[in-house]
Short mmCIF file of C-alpha atoms and ligand atoms in Angstrom, two decimals:
data_model
loop_
_atom_site.label_atom_id
_atom_site.label_comp_id
_atom_site.label_asym_id
_atom_site.label_seq_id
_atom_site.Cartn_x
_atom_site.Cartn_y
_atom_site.Cartn_z
CA MET Q 1 -0.31 -0.15 0.25
CA SER Q 2 1.19 2.93 -0.87
CA THR Q 3 2.22 6.27 1.78
CA ALA Q 4 -0.93 8.17 0.11
CA ASP Q 5 -3.34 5.05 0.32
CA ARG Q 6 -2.23 4.75 4.36
CA ILE Q 7 -4.42 8.36 4.84
CA GLN Q 8 -8.06 6.77 4.43
CA THR Q 9 -9.66 9.65 6.62
CA ILE Q 10 -8.85 13.69 8.10
CA ALA Q 11 -9.86 15.16 9.67
CA VAL Q 12 -9.33 19.22 10.63
CA LEU Q 13 -10.63 21.26 14.27
CA THR Q 14 -9.75 24.24 15.52
CA SER Q 15 -8.02 25.74 18.23
CA GLY Q 16 -7.23 28.35 20.56
CA GLY Q 17 -8.57 31.81 19.88
CA ASP Q 18 -10.56 31.93 16.59
CA ALA Q 19 -8.93 33.39 13.93
CA PRO Q 20 -10.51 35.67 10.78
CA GLY Q 21 -9.21 33.00 7.94
CA MET Q 22 -9.93 29.59 10.06
CA ASN Q 23 -12.64 28.51 7.51
CA ALA Q 24 -11.01 29.76 3.98
CA ALA Q 25 -8.22 26.53 6.37
CA ILE Q 26 -10.69 24.29 7.01
CA ARG Q 27 -12.28 24.57 3.99
CA ALA Q 28 -9.31 23.74 1.63
CA VAL Q 29 -8.75 21.24 3.97
CA VAL Q 30 -11.95 19.36 3.63
CA ARG Q 31 -11.91 19.98 -0.24
CA THR Q 32 -8.28 19.45 -0.55
CA ALA Q 33 -8.74 15.48 0.57
CA LEU Q 34 -11.85 15.03 -0.75
CA SER Q 35 -10.46 15.78 -4.30
CA LYS Q 36 -8.07 12.36 -3.00
CA GLY Q 37 -10.22 10.57 -2.17
CA LYS Q 38 -10.13 11.00 1.70
CA LYS Q 39 -12.95 10.91 3.81
CA VAL Q 40 -13.00 14.21 5.62
CA LYS Q 41 -14.33 14.94 9.60
CA GLY Q 42 -15.01 17.58 11.54
CA ILE Q 43 -13.57 17.79 15.21
CA LYS Q 44 -16.05 20.85 16.30
CA GLN Q 45 -14.92 22.54 20.39
CA GLY Q 46 -11.01 22.37 19.13
CA TYR Q 47 -9.61 19.03 21.99
CA TRP Q 48 -12.80 19.75 23.81
CA GLY Q 49 -15.45 18.12 20.90
CA LEU Q 50 -12.26 15.77 20.03
CA LEU Q 51 -12.72 14.91 23.97
CA ASN Q 52 -15.98 14.44 23.39
CA GLU Q 53 -16.49 12.67 20.40
CA LYS Q 54 -18.05 16.61 18.60
CA ILE Q 55 -17.31 14.39 14.84
CA ILE Q 56 -19.05 15.07 12.00
CA ASP Q 57 -19.13 14.32 7.96
CA MET Q 58 -17.86 16.78 6.21
CA GLN Q 59 -18.85 16.86 2.43
CA GLY Q 60 -17.95 20.23 0.17
CA THR Q 61 -20.81 21.41 0.09
CA ASP Q 62 -20.28 21.85 4.36
CA VAL Q 63 -17.36 24.73 3.62
CA SER Q 64 -19.62 26.51 0.94
CA ASN Q 65 -20.47 29.35 1.09
CA THR Q 66 -17.65 29.81 4.34
CA ILE Q 67 -14.35 31.93 3.06
CA GLN Q 68 -15.94 34.97 3.11
CA THR Q 69 -16.70 34.95 6.73
CA GLY Q 70 -14.80 34.95 10.37
CA GLY Q 71 -14.96 33.14 13.92
CA THR Q 72 -14.60 29.01 12.77
CA ILE Q 73 -17.37 26.73 11.28
CA LEU Q 74 -16.23 24.27 13.07
CA GLY Q 75 -16.51 26.21 16.08
CA THR Q 76 -13.00 26.50 18.47
CA ALA Q 77 -12.74 26.22 22.69
CA ARG Q 78 -9.58 26.00 25.40
CA CYS Q 79 -9.09 22.77 26.88
CA PRO Q 80 -7.34 21.98 29.89
CA GLU Q 81 -7.82 18.07 30.47
CA PHE Q 82 -5.97 18.55 26.88
CA ARG Q 83 -3.07 19.12 28.62
CA THR Q 84 -2.38 16.43 31.23
CA VAL Q 85 -1.57 12.82 29.72
CA GLU Q 86 -5.08 11.44 30.86
CA GLY Q 87 -6.63 13.35 28.64
CA GLN Q 88 -4.18 13.16 25.40
CA GLN Q 89 -4.53 9.38 25.90
CA LEU Q 90 -8.94 9.16 25.45
CA GLY Q 91 -7.78 12.36 22.08
CA ALA Q 92 -5.76 9.28 20.61
CA GLU Q 93 -8.21 7.32 21.19
CA ILE Q 94 -10.92 8.70 20.09
CA CYS Q 95 -9.33 9.54 17.21
CA ARG Q 96 -8.07 5.74 16.27
CA LYS Q 97 -12.26 4.37 17.39
CA HIS Q 98 -13.08 7.24 14.29
CA GLY Q 99 -10.62 5.85 12.24
CA ILE Q 100 -8.68 9.44 11.54
CA ASP Q 101 -5.30 8.57 10.07
CA GLY Q 102 -3.83 12.49 11.02
CA LEU Q 103 -5.34 15.36 12.09
CA VAL Q 104 -5.16 18.66 10.55
CA VAL Q 105 -4.90 21.06 14.22
CA ILE Q 106 -5.55 24.72 12.90
CA GLY Q 107 -4.18 27.11 16.76
CA GLY Q 108 -1.90 28.78 17.81
CA ASP Q 109 1.59 27.37 19.65
CA GLY Q 110 -0.57 25.85 22.51
CA SER Q 111 -2.78 24.14 20.43
CA TYR Q 112 0.54 23.16 18.20
CA ALA Q 113 1.44 21.47 21.43
CA GLY Q 114 -1.50 19.45 22.04
CA ALA Q 115 -0.98 18.29 18.30
CA GLN Q 116 2.49 17.22 19.48
CA LYS Q 117 1.36 15.25 22.18
CA LEU Q 118 -1.49 12.85 19.73
CA ALA Q 119 1.55 12.71 17.50
CA GLY Q 120 3.86 11.60 20.36
CA LEU Q 121 1.12 9.70 20.69
CA GLY Q 122 0.56 7.70 17.60
CA ILE Q 123 -1.50 10.00 15.85
CA ASN Q 124 -0.44 11.00 12.76
CA THR Q 125 -0.80 15.72 12.58
CA ILE Q 126 0.10 18.84 11.54
CA GLY Q 127 -0.75 22.29 12.80
CA LEU Q 128 -1.12 24.93 10.59
CA PRO Q 129 -0.90 28.56 12.15
CA GLY Q 130 -3.98 30.28 13.44
CA THR Q 131 -3.67 33.35 15.59
CA ILE Q 132 -4.01 36.37 15.48
CA ASP Q 133 -1.14 37.91 17.44
CA LEU Q 134 1.73 36.20 14.74
CA ASP Q 135 3.35 34.85 18.06
CA ILE Q 136 4.13 31.82 16.62
CA ALA Q 137 8.09 32.16 16.04
CA CYS Q 138 8.49 29.43 12.91
CA THR Q 139 6.15 31.49 10.77
CA GLU Q 140 6.26 35.28 9.40
CA TYR Q 141 2.74 34.71 8.48
CA THR Q 142 -0.54 33.58 11.03
CA ILE Q 143 -4.04 33.07 10.13
CA GLY Q 144 -5.82 36.25 11.89
CA PHE Q 145 -3.67 38.58 11.44
CA ASP Q 146 -4.14 40.36 8.53
CA THR Q 147 -6.95 41.14 9.40
CA ALA Q 148 -6.95 41.97 12.67
CA ILE Q 149 -4.70 44.96 11.86
CA ASN Q 150 -6.90 46.24 9.17
CA THR Q 151 -9.98 46.15 11.69
CA ALA Q 152 -7.57 47.63 14.89
CA MET Q 153 -6.10 49.90 12.30
CA GLU Q 154 -9.85 51.35 11.01
CA ALA Q 155 -11.47 52.03 14.76
CA ILE Q 156 -7.77 53.17 15.73
CA ASP Q 157 -8.94 56.42 12.74
CA LYS Q 158 -12.21 56.50 14.52
CA VAL Q 159 -10.49 56.87 17.80
CA ARG Q 160 -7.86 59.68 16.88
CA ASP Q 161 -11.00 61.64 15.36
CA THR Q 162 -12.02 62.51 18.09
CA SER Q 163 -9.44 61.83 20.24
CA THR Q 164 -8.46 65.41 18.17
CA SER Q 165 -12.07 67.70 18.41
CA HIS Q 166 -11.70 67.00 22.05
CA GLU Q 167 -7.42 67.80 22.25
CA ARG Q 168 -7.37 64.52 24.54
CA CYS Q 169 -4.47 62.19 25.15
CA SER Q 170 -5.75 58.50 24.75
CA ILE Q 171 -4.60 55.11 25.29
CA ILE Q 172 -5.80 52.57 22.41
CA GLU Q 173 -5.07 48.39 23.83
CA VAL Q 174 -5.69 45.80 20.88
CA MET Q 175 -4.56 42.47 21.25
CA GLY Q 176 -1.87 40.42 22.02
CA ARG Q 177 -1.36 38.13 25.16
CA SER Q 178 1.98 38.56 25.22
CA ALA Q 179 2.99 39.92 22.00
CA GLY Q 180 3.36 43.52 20.60
CA TYR Q 181 2.76 42.60 16.19
CA ILE Q 182 -0.65 44.24 16.83
CA ALA Q 183 0.41 46.68 18.17
CA LEU Q 184 3.83 47.81 15.71
CA TRP Q 185 1.99 47.63 13.21
CA CYS Q 186 -0.59 49.33 13.86
CA GLY Q 187 1.73 52.10 15.75
CA ILE Q 188 3.25 53.15 12.55
CA ALA Q 189 0.38 52.56 10.38
CA ASN Q 190 -1.75 55.28 12.83
CA GLY Q 191 1.13 57.13 13.19
CA ALA Q 192 0.66 56.99 17.07
CA GLU Q 193 3.51 58.74 18.98
CA ASP Q 194 3.95 55.79 21.25
CA ILE Q 195 3.55 52.50 21.33
CA LEU Q 196 3.69 49.82 23.92
CA LEU Q 197 5.58 46.96 23.69
CA PRO Q 198 5.50 43.65 25.52
CA GLU Q 199 9.19 42.88 24.21
CA LYS Q 200 10.64 46.53 24.93
CA TYR Q 201 8.97 47.76 27.47
CA ASP Q 202 11.00 49.91 30.39
CA TYR Q 203 7.54 50.96 32.47
CA ASP Q 204 8.91 54.49 31.82
CA GLU Q 205 5.61 56.30 32.10
CA GLN Q 206 7.22 59.91 33.05
CA LYS Q 207 8.31 59.76 29.31
CA LEU Q 208 5.60 58.62 28.33
CA ILE Q 209 4.04 62.04 30.48
CA ASN Q 210 6.80 64.23 28.85
CA ASN Q 211 6.02 63.52 25.18
CA ILE Q 212 2.93 64.52 26.50
CA ILE Q 213 3.48 68.01 27.32
CA SER Q 214 6.77 67.87 24.41
CA ASN Q 215 4.79 67.12 20.78
CA ARG Q 216 0.89 69.56 22.43
CA LYS Q 217 4.14 72.75 23.15
CA LYS Q 218 4.93 71.56 18.85
CA GLY Q 219 1.17 72.80 18.88
CA LYS Q 220 -0.26 68.60 18.18
CA LYS Q 221 -4.04 68.80 19.08
CA HIS Q 222 -3.95 64.57 20.04
CA HIS Q 223 -1.58 62.39 20.94
CA ILE Q 224 -2.22 58.45 20.32
CA ILE Q 225 0.07 55.88 22.78
CA ILE Q 226 -1.38 52.11 21.31
CA ASN Q 227 -0.53 49.76 24.76
CA ALA Q 228 -0.58 46.53 23.81
CA GLU Q 229 -2.98 43.29 26.00
CA GLY Q 230 0.21 42.14 27.20
CA ILE Q 231 1.01 44.75 29.32
CA GLY Q 232 -2.65 46.15 29.34
CA HIS Q 233 -4.05 48.73 32.25
CA SER Q 234 -4.75 51.14 30.08
CA THR Q 235 -7.30 52.78 31.74
CA SER Q 236 -5.27 52.95 35.42
CA MET Q 237 -2.55 54.77 32.61
CA ALA Q 238 -4.55 56.83 31.43
CA ARG Q 239 -6.13 58.24 34.53
CA ARG Q 240 -2.17 58.68 36.35
CA ILE Q 241 -1.12 60.02 32.51
CA GLU Q 242 -4.52 63.35 32.75
CA ALA Q 243 -3.48 63.56 36.82
CA ALA Q 244 0.61 64.39 35.61
CA THR Q 245 0.16 66.36 32.25
CA GLY Q 246 -3.97 67.84 32.82
CA VAL Q 247 -4.50 66.77 29.14
CA GLU Q 248 -7.37 64.69 29.37
CA THR Q 249 -6.84 61.72 28.51
CA ARG Q 250 -9.07 58.31 27.92
CA ALA Q 251 -8.45 54.57 27.91
CA THR Q 252 -10.17 53.13 24.54
CA ILE Q 253 -9.76 49.06 23.99
CA LEU Q 254 -10.78 47.61 21.17
CA GLY Q 255 -10.84 44.15 23.16
CA HIS Q 256 -12.42 40.67 20.90
CA MET Q 257 -13.30 42.18 17.77
CA GLN Q 258 -10.04 42.73 16.21
CA ARG Q 259 -10.69 38.44 16.79
CA GLY Q 260 -14.99 38.90 14.00
CA GLY Q 261 -14.87 39.98 10.89
CA SER Q 262 -14.59 38.65 6.81
CA PRO Q 263 -10.99 37.68 6.42
CA THR Q 264 -8.50 40.32 4.06
CA CYS Q 265 -7.83 38.62 0.97
CA ARG Q 266 -4.46 37.12 2.77
CA ASP Q 267 -5.94 35.59 5.06
CA ARG Q 268 -8.60 33.94 2.51
CA PHE Q 269 -5.47 32.64 0.23
CA VAL Q 270 -2.93 31.86 2.77
CA ALA Q 271 -5.30 30.02 4.73
CA SER Q 272 -6.62 28.27 1.53
CA ILE Q 273 -3.07 26.94 0.18
CA MET Q 274 -1.97 26.11 4.40
CA GLY Q 275 -5.07 23.81 4.05
CA ALA Q 276 -4.18 21.92 0.65
CA TYR Q 277 -0.05 22.40 1.64
CA ALA Q 278 -1.60 20.84 5.30
CA VAL Q 279 -3.89 17.67 3.62
CA ASP Q 280 -0.73 17.18 1.38
CA LEU Q 281 2.03 16.92 3.93
CA LEU Q 282 -0.12 13.66 5.78
CA CYS Q 283 -0.33 11.66 2.08
CA GLU Q 284 3.17 12.70 1.91
CA GLY Q 285 2.85 10.12 5.50
CA LYS Q 286 4.22 12.76 7.23
CA THR Q 287 3.01 13.26 11.42
CA LYS Q 288 4.06 16.29 13.66
CA ARG Q 289 5.47 18.78 10.96
CA VAL Q 290 3.74 21.88 11.24
CA VAL Q 291 2.91 24.60 8.82
CA ALA Q 292 5.22 28.34 8.29
CA TYR Q 293 4.84 31.07 5.62
CA ARG Q 294 9.05 32.43 5.44
CA ASP Q 295 11.84 34.43 3.54
CA GLY Q 296 8.61 34.55 -0.17
CA GLU Q 297 7.75 30.31 0.91
CA TYR Q 298 5.38 28.14 2.34
CA VAL Q 299 7.55 25.22 4.71
CA ASP Q 300 7.39 22.64 7.96
CA TYR Q 301 8.80 22.29 10.66
CA ASP Q 302 9.21 19.38 13.12
CA ILE Q 303 6.53 20.89 16.04
CA ASP Q 304 10.06 19.84 18.79
CA GLU Q 305 11.74 22.84 16.35
CA ALA Q 306 8.95 24.89 15.58
CA LEU Q 307 7.95 25.23 19.21
CA ALA Q 308 11.80 26.12 20.80
CA MET Q 309 11.87 28.53 18.47
CA LYS Q 310 12.01 32.08 19.58
CA LYS Q 311 10.66 35.22 18.37
CA THR Q 312 11.87 39.18 18.28
CA ILE Q 313 10.51 42.70 17.70
CA ASN Q 314 12.27 43.07 15.00
CA GLU Q 315 15.06 45.61 15.35
CA TYR Q 316 14.81 48.07 13.28
CA GLU Q 317 10.78 48.40 12.74
CA TYR Q 318 10.67 49.32 15.74
CA GLU Q 319 13.25 51.60 15.95
CA VAL Q 320 11.92 53.29 12.47
CA ALA Q 321 8.58 53.53 14.65
CA LYS Q 322 9.55 55.21 16.86
CA MET Q 323 11.80 57.84 14.95
CA LEU Q 324 8.08 58.72 12.32
CA SER Q 325 6.18 59.22 15.22
CA ARG Q 326 8.60 62.29 17.08
P1 ADP L 1 -3.57 28.98 21.33
O1 ADP L 1 -2.94 27.11 20.51
O2 ADP L 1 -3.95 29.91 20.48
O3 ADP L 1 -1.94 29.17 21.46
P2 ADP L 1 -4.01 28.15 23.96
O4 ADP L 1 -2.68 28.10 24.45
O5 ADP L 1 -5.47 28.21 24.87
O6 ADP L 1 -4.19 28.69 22.18
O7 ADP L 1 -4.12 26.70 24.01
C1 ADP L 1 -4.91 25.93 23.11
C2 ADP L 1 -5.54 24.78 23.14
O8 ADP L 1 -3.81 23.88 23.60
C3 ADP L 1 -5.54 24.57 25.05
O9 ADP L 1 -6.84 24.45 26.06
C4 ADP L 1 -5.28 22.70 24.99
O10 ADP L 1 -5.84 21.91 25.36
C5 ADP L 1 -4.01 23.16 24.50
N1 ADP L 1 -2.85 22.28 24.81
C6 ADP L 1 -1.92 24.32 25.14
N2 ADP L 1 -1.19 23.45 25.89
C7 ADP L 1 -0.97 22.62 25.88
C8 ADP L 1 0.44 21.23 26.32
N3 ADP L 1 1.54 22.26 26.03
N4 ADP L 1 -0.22 19.70 25.85
C9 ADP L 1 -1.13 19.30 25.26
N5 ADP L 1 -2.60 20.24 24.80
C10 ADP L 1 -2.35 21.59 25.02
O1 F6P L 2 -4.79 34.57 21.34
C1 F6P L 2 -5.76 35.37 20.35
C2 F6P L 2 -6.20 36.32 21.38
O2 F6P L 2 -7.08 37.63 20.77
C3 F6P L 2 -4.93 37.05 22.21
O3 F6P L 2 -4.05 38.11 22.00
C4 F6P L 2 -5.92 37.44 23.86
O4 F6P L 2 -4.81 37.54 24.40
C5 F6P L 2 -6.28 36.10 23.24
O5 F6P L 2 -6.53 35.41 23.19
C6 F6P L 2 -8.44 36.09 24.37
O6 F6P L 2 -8.18 35.20 24.79
P1 F6P L 2 -9.75 35.36 25.65
O7 F6P L 2 -10.53 35.09 24.20
O8 F6P L 2 -10.26 33.44 25.86
O9 F6P L 2 -10.35 36.06 26.91
#
């Protein structure tokens, strides 16, 4: 039997925080697998759904009219039980029970760790980078990031309008659990006066205060500070800054609106290619791999290697962001 023939049934799940473009990835997995004559199963609500056997058969029409939609048609969840050895063993048993020969996991680093454990228990797994945070070290692109930064950018432009009219300072908190990529990109794209990134922040509020006062003296009517969620505390920061500068200061936390909405063309496009790539890998007999985009190419890495990689903020981009805000 050829390697491709050994894989008869491919399943797909989405896990962790949802991200726009996940549906394009699911669609690509489903249709690529069907085109290769495989059966396809969808697992609802991530690893929770696996442990609770929320498993459905999927046909090509099940993913019709989904590529343009936000969220994930399979649902997603965070599942603490899957972090335990018992949970992982149960997950592997359920995969075997349902005849799942290969599993595509769409999510972030945490979801990859789950796929790594399943692979160790003999289930063929492939990870796809699905997170708005762009915080997966092995890849320059994660599904959802492009939509999230465009959503955040438009929202920040709107806050800037009212902030300028009232001559206020605005602290706008964007998502990013411990990563400042959304803040960095919007910082540049929205022309923010200050950008606070968890990877770089020195907790020196006096610098922010001095900057606001000096910009006021120059005649600037607004002062936009983009603060990453990983630093947080935007509301209390706003209170302290207002007290120290005398400039009315408001905090706006953009929150989950950044995770929703119709995916951009780039998110749909790359998610589609990556979904197809994941199925190709499984059919070539590969397991414990993650798909990545690097130096203009789609590539794949062993999950151990991918999880061991570290990602840092690009120094040049950060320096340019600071220079342009002055
Ligand atoms: P993301 O995948 O976006 O990083 P999480 O870190 O919340 O999101 O992880 C998603 C899910 O992956 C968790 O709820 C859990 O079920 C599973 N997971 C996370 N870390 C591990 C781990 N070390 N071992 C096994 N499963 C894990
Ligand atoms: O991982 C994506 C993300 O949106 C992070 O930016 C954020 O910290 C987290 O998920 C929020 O998770 P939840 O939806 O569980 O509050």
